[in-house]
Amino acid sequence: MSYLDRIAECNNHDPALYRSFRVAGRRVGWLRRPFLERLRDFPEVFQIDADAVRLDPRLDDFEIRSEALDGVLRALAGDGAIPGWRGEQYPVATGFTEPPLMQMERAATPLFGVRAYGVHVNGFVRDRGEIKLWVARRSQAKSSYPGELDNFVAGGQPIGIGLLENVIKEAAEEADVPAAIAARAVAVGSLSYCHEIADGDYPGGLKPDVIFVYDLELPADFEPRNTDGEIDKFYLWSLGEAMAATRETSDFKYNCALVNIDFFMRHGALDPDSEPDYLDIARGLRGLPDKTASP
């Protein structure tokens, strides 16, 4: 196993399985062919042809589109097609800085192949010159990826909230980090991937997503404590331990492995002299531009 295996796990989609999803003439997502058949039950909302699934053009502004789609999603959730309803709205747009065309329930974004954004925070300390990385283990009660290893703090980026604001909020909820400390988090880049969720796995569909990555150096005596029930335990690992777990196992949630690899590279633990796949790894961490690209 290798770091490239972790990257491949995040970019495992088959383009032949998808049809584009368009709103106001613009491509905003991708639909698995079996799922789009479910949408034929809502002809007042969707137009389906051989090339694409289109939101009815008569739904012509943000509020009207969002309301119409929400009715569809609630009906699908009632039938069990959208498990794990979050009650959290995500923007639907052609790029991160583009005005959203509508909003949709977070749990539904993979089913529509809509690009979602998130923030992931590397929490680390320095111990006598050595960097140590805080690692979280997800709760066994979570509906998605229960019990898997995770980054120190991570969360999706809902509509109407700034990135650093979200970092501070998630840090308080997941690790009980005081706002004054969380606000020191430094934006260090972004990662992208296009991950197909296997049939039968939660929640199904495609995730052509982008992660905004932050580094947060913590006080040496800081002890994280989860407050929202999403994390079972925290570990403080040496970089060697974190590198081995990332490279040799699939214990980390698939996209968290990318964040780890990026951290190892930026902090010099993974370097081009010792890693023959260095350039391929660097390219693989940033597989998508900030536009709704073809899967």
C-alpha positions as a printed Julia matrix, in Angstrom:
295×3 Matrix{Float64}:
   0.0    0.0     0.0
   1.12   3.56   -0.63
   0.1    7.19   -0.46
  -0.97   6.91   -4.09
  -3.45   4.22   -3.03
  -5.04   6.73   -0.65
  -5.3    9.26   -3.47
  -6.79   6.64   -5.79
  -9.46   5.82   -3.21
 -10.57   9.46   -3.4
 -10.7    9.49   -7.21
 -12.48   6.28   -8.09
 -15.44   7.37  -10.21
 -16.63   5.97  -13.53
 -17.78   8.85  -15.8
 -19.95   6.51  -17.86
 -22.34   6.08  -14.93
 -23.36   9.75  -14.73
 -25.53  12.32  -16.47
 -25.06  16.04  -15.92
 -27.38  18.03  -13.65
 -28.09  21.57  -14.88
 -29.69  24.6   -13.3
 -30.36  27.79  -15.29
 -28.36  26.34  -18.18
 -25.28  25.71  -16.04
 -23.86  22.39  -14.98
 -23.85  22.07  -11.19
 -23.66  18.34  -10.61
 -23.78  14.74  -11.8
 -26.45  12.09  -11.31
 -26.1    8.32  -11.23
 -28.38   6.84  -13.85
 -30.39   4.65  -11.42
 -31.05   7.63   -9.15
 -32.18   9.94  -11.93
 -35.0    7.5   -12.64
 -36.38   8.38   -9.19
 -36.62  11.99  -10.33
 -39.13  11.11  -13.05
 -41.7   11.13  -10.25
 -41.29  14.93  -10.07
 -41.96  16.2   -13.62
 -42.92  19.64  -12.3
 -39.34  20.08  -11.02
 -37.07  18.14  -13.4
 -36.72  17.77  -17.15
 -34.9   14.56  -18.1
 -33.47  13.8   -21.53
 -30.65  11.75  -23.03
 -28.0   14.35  -22.23
 -28.9   15.88  -18.89
 -31.28  16.35  -16.01
 -32.42  19.97  -15.85
 -34.25  21.87  -13.2
 -37.4   23.23  -14.82
 -36.47  26.69  -16.19
 -39.74  28.08  -14.84
 -38.11  27.79  -11.44
 -36.22  30.98  -12.07
 -34.75  32.35   -8.86
 -32.89  31.19   -5.75
 -35.87  30.98   -3.42
 -38.23  29.29   -5.87
 -35.64  26.7    -6.9
 -34.64  25.98   -3.32
 -38.23  25.54   -2.2
 -39.09  23.23   -5.1
 -36.0   21.1    -4.57
 -36.57  20.91   -0.83
 -40.0   19.4    -1.43
 -38.43  16.72   -3.63
 -35.69  15.96   -1.13
 -38.11  15.62    1.76
 -40.23  13.21   -0.25
 -37.14  11.15   -1.13
 -35.99  11.18    2.48
 -39.4    9.94    3.53
 -38.91   6.98    1.17
 -35.48   6.24    2.63
 -33.5    7.46   -0.39
 -31.7   10.17    1.63
 -30.54   8.8     4.98
 -28.93  10.91    7.67
 -30.84  14.15    7.1
 -28.69  16.94    8.56
 -30.94  20.0     8.48
 -27.98  21.92    7.05
 -28.15  23.82    3.78
 -25.34  23.81    1.21
 -24.98  26.22   -1.71
 -25.41  24.94   -5.27
 -23.19  26.95   -7.61
 -20.66  26.61  -10.44
 -17.75  27.72   -8.23
 -16.93  28.68   -4.68
 -17.07  32.43   -5.3
 -20.03  32.28   -7.71
 -23.5   33.32   -6.5
 -25.46  30.2    -5.52
 -28.29  29.27   -7.85
 -30.13  27.53   -4.99
 -29.44  25.64   -1.78
 -29.99  22.03   -0.83
 -29.89  19.69    2.18
 -26.35  18.55    2.89
 -27.19  14.84    2.94
 -28.48  15.05   -0.64
 -25.44  16.65   -2.26
 -23.73  13.36   -3.21
 -26.89  12.01   -4.82
 -26.92  15.05   -7.11
 -23.14  15.11   -7.52
 -23.07  18.72   -6.34
 -19.69  20.02   -5.28
 -19.48  20.48   -1.53
 -16.8   22.37    0.36
 -15.38  21.76    3.8
 -12.77  22.88    6.29
 -10.23  20.5     7.81
  -7.87  21.56   10.57
  -4.52  19.97   11.37
  -4.12  20.42   15.1
  -0.49  19.93   16.12
   1.98  20.65   18.89
   5.75  20.92   19.06
   7.44  18.7    21.6
  11.2   19.37   21.95
  11.44  20.19   18.28
   9.26  17.3    17.14
   5.85  17.88   15.56
   3.03  15.75   16.93
  -0.38  15.56   15.3
  -3.75  15.29   17.02
  -5.89  12.57   15.41
  -9.59  12.0    16.09
 -11.62   8.8    16.0
 -15.16   9.26   14.74
 -18.04   8.13   16.91
 -19.43   4.67   16.3
 -22.86   6.32   16.36
 -22.2    8.47   13.28
 -24.21   7.57   10.21
 -21.2    8.17    7.95
 -17.84   6.4     8.34
 -18.36   5.39   11.99
 -15.24   4.56   13.96
 -12.8    5.73   11.31
  -9.88   8.03   12.01
 -10.32  11.71   11.21
  -8.42  14.97   11.2
  -8.33  17.0    14.42
 -11.29  19.15   13.35
 -13.33  18.88   10.15
 -16.71  20.02    8.93
 -18.72  20.83    5.86
 -19.09  24.41    4.68
 -22.78  25.41    4.83
 -24.26  28.41    3.09
 -24.01  31.81    4.74
 -20.94  31.34    6.94
 -17.31  32.34    6.42
 -14.52  29.77    6.3
 -12.64  30.9     9.41
 -15.96  31.4    11.19
 -16.74  27.78   10.39
 -13.31  26.66   11.63
 -13.94  28.38   14.96
 -17.43  26.86   15.25
 -16.33  23.34   14.37
 -13.27  23.55   16.64
 -15.51  24.43   19.59
 -17.99  21.64   18.82
 -15.55  18.87   18.01
 -12.55  19.55   20.24
 -13.59  22.24   22.76
 -11.02  24.67   21.37
 -11.48  28.21   22.74
 -12.37  30.72   20.03
  -9.26  32.82   20.74
  -7.06  29.79   19.99
  -9.07  28.51   17.0
  -8.88  31.97   15.4
  -5.11  31.44   15.06
  -5.69  28.72   12.45
  -3.75  29.48    9.27
  -5.21  28.77    5.83
  -2.57  26.72    4.01
  -4.29  25.66    0.78
  -7.0   23.48   -0.69
  -7.35  19.86   -1.82
  -9.79  18.38   -4.31
 -11.02  14.97   -5.4
 -13.92  13.21   -7.1
 -15.04  10.23   -5.03
 -17.73   7.76   -6.0
 -19.48   6.23   -3.02
 -20.03   2.51   -3.55
 -23.52   1.16   -4.03
 -25.07   0.38   -0.67
 -22.76   2.73    1.25
 -23.93   5.92    2.92
 -25.17   8.1     1.28
 -24.44   7.04   -2.3
 -23.52   9.12   -5.32
 -20.59  11.33   -6.26
 -18.49  13.77   -4.24
 -16.51  16.14   -6.49
 -15.45  18.08   -3.41
 -12.95  20.67   -2.21
 -11.32  20.88    1.23
  -9.94  24.14    2.6
  -7.0   23.14    4.81
  -5.9   24.94    7.98
  -2.98  24.4    10.32
  -3.45  25.19   14.0
  -0.5   25.01   16.38
  -1.89  24.27   19.82
  -0.45  24.85   23.28
   1.58  21.86   24.41
  -0.73  21.3    27.38
  -3.99  21.51   25.41
  -6.28  18.48   25.73
  -9.11  18.24   23.17
 -12.57  17.24   24.37
 -15.48  16.52   22.08
 -18.71  18.38   22.87
 -21.11  17.34   20.09
 -20.89  13.55   20.32
 -19.24  13.1    16.92
 -15.8   12.06   18.19
 -15.1    9.12   20.47
 -11.45   9.73   21.22
  -8.38  11.83   20.41
  -4.8   10.61   20.02
  -1.56  12.59   19.96
   0.68  10.85   17.43
   4.19  11.38   16.18
   4.43  12.14   12.48
   5.9    8.68   12.01
   2.83   7.06   13.53
   0.46   9.22   11.46
   2.44   8.55    8.28
   2.41   4.79    8.8
  -1.34   4.68    9.49
  -2.03   6.82    6.41
   0.27   4.92    4.09
  -0.27   1.35    5.25
  -3.95   1.2     6.24
  -7.35   2.55    5.26
  -8.15   3.48    8.86
  -8.5    7.18    8.07
 -11.69   8.42    6.44
 -10.8    8.58    2.76
 -10.54  12.37    2.35
  -8.77  12.86    5.7
  -5.88  10.82    4.33
  -5.37  13.53    1.7
  -5.16  16.19    4.4
  -2.57  14.1     6.25
  -0.42  13.61    3.15
  -0.52  17.32    2.39
   0.59  18.07    5.98
   3.48  15.6     5.73
   4.67  17.23    2.5
   4.39  20.81    3.73
   6.24  20.06    6.96
   9.08  18.2     5.26
   8.3   14.72    6.59
   7.53  13.52    3.07
  10.2   14.77    0.68
  11.23  14.18   -2.96
  14.55  12.55   -2.03
  12.93   9.75   -0.04
   9.58   9.38   -1.83
   9.83   8.21   -5.48
   6.14   9.02   -6.1
   6.48  12.58   -4.76
   5.42  14.42   -7.95
   2.5   12.07   -8.61
   1.37  12.51   -5.01
   1.58  16.31   -5.26
  -0.46  16.32   -8.47
  -2.99  13.86   -7.06
  -3.85  16.04   -4.08
  -5.32  18.73   -6.32
  -7.28  16.87   -8.93
 -10.01  19.41   -9.73
 -10.28  23.11  -10.54
 -12.86  25.24   -8.72
 -15.46  24.75  -11.43
 -18.0   22.0   -11.91
 -15.8   19.73  -13.98
 -16.68  16.54  -15.79
 -16.39  13.43  -13.65
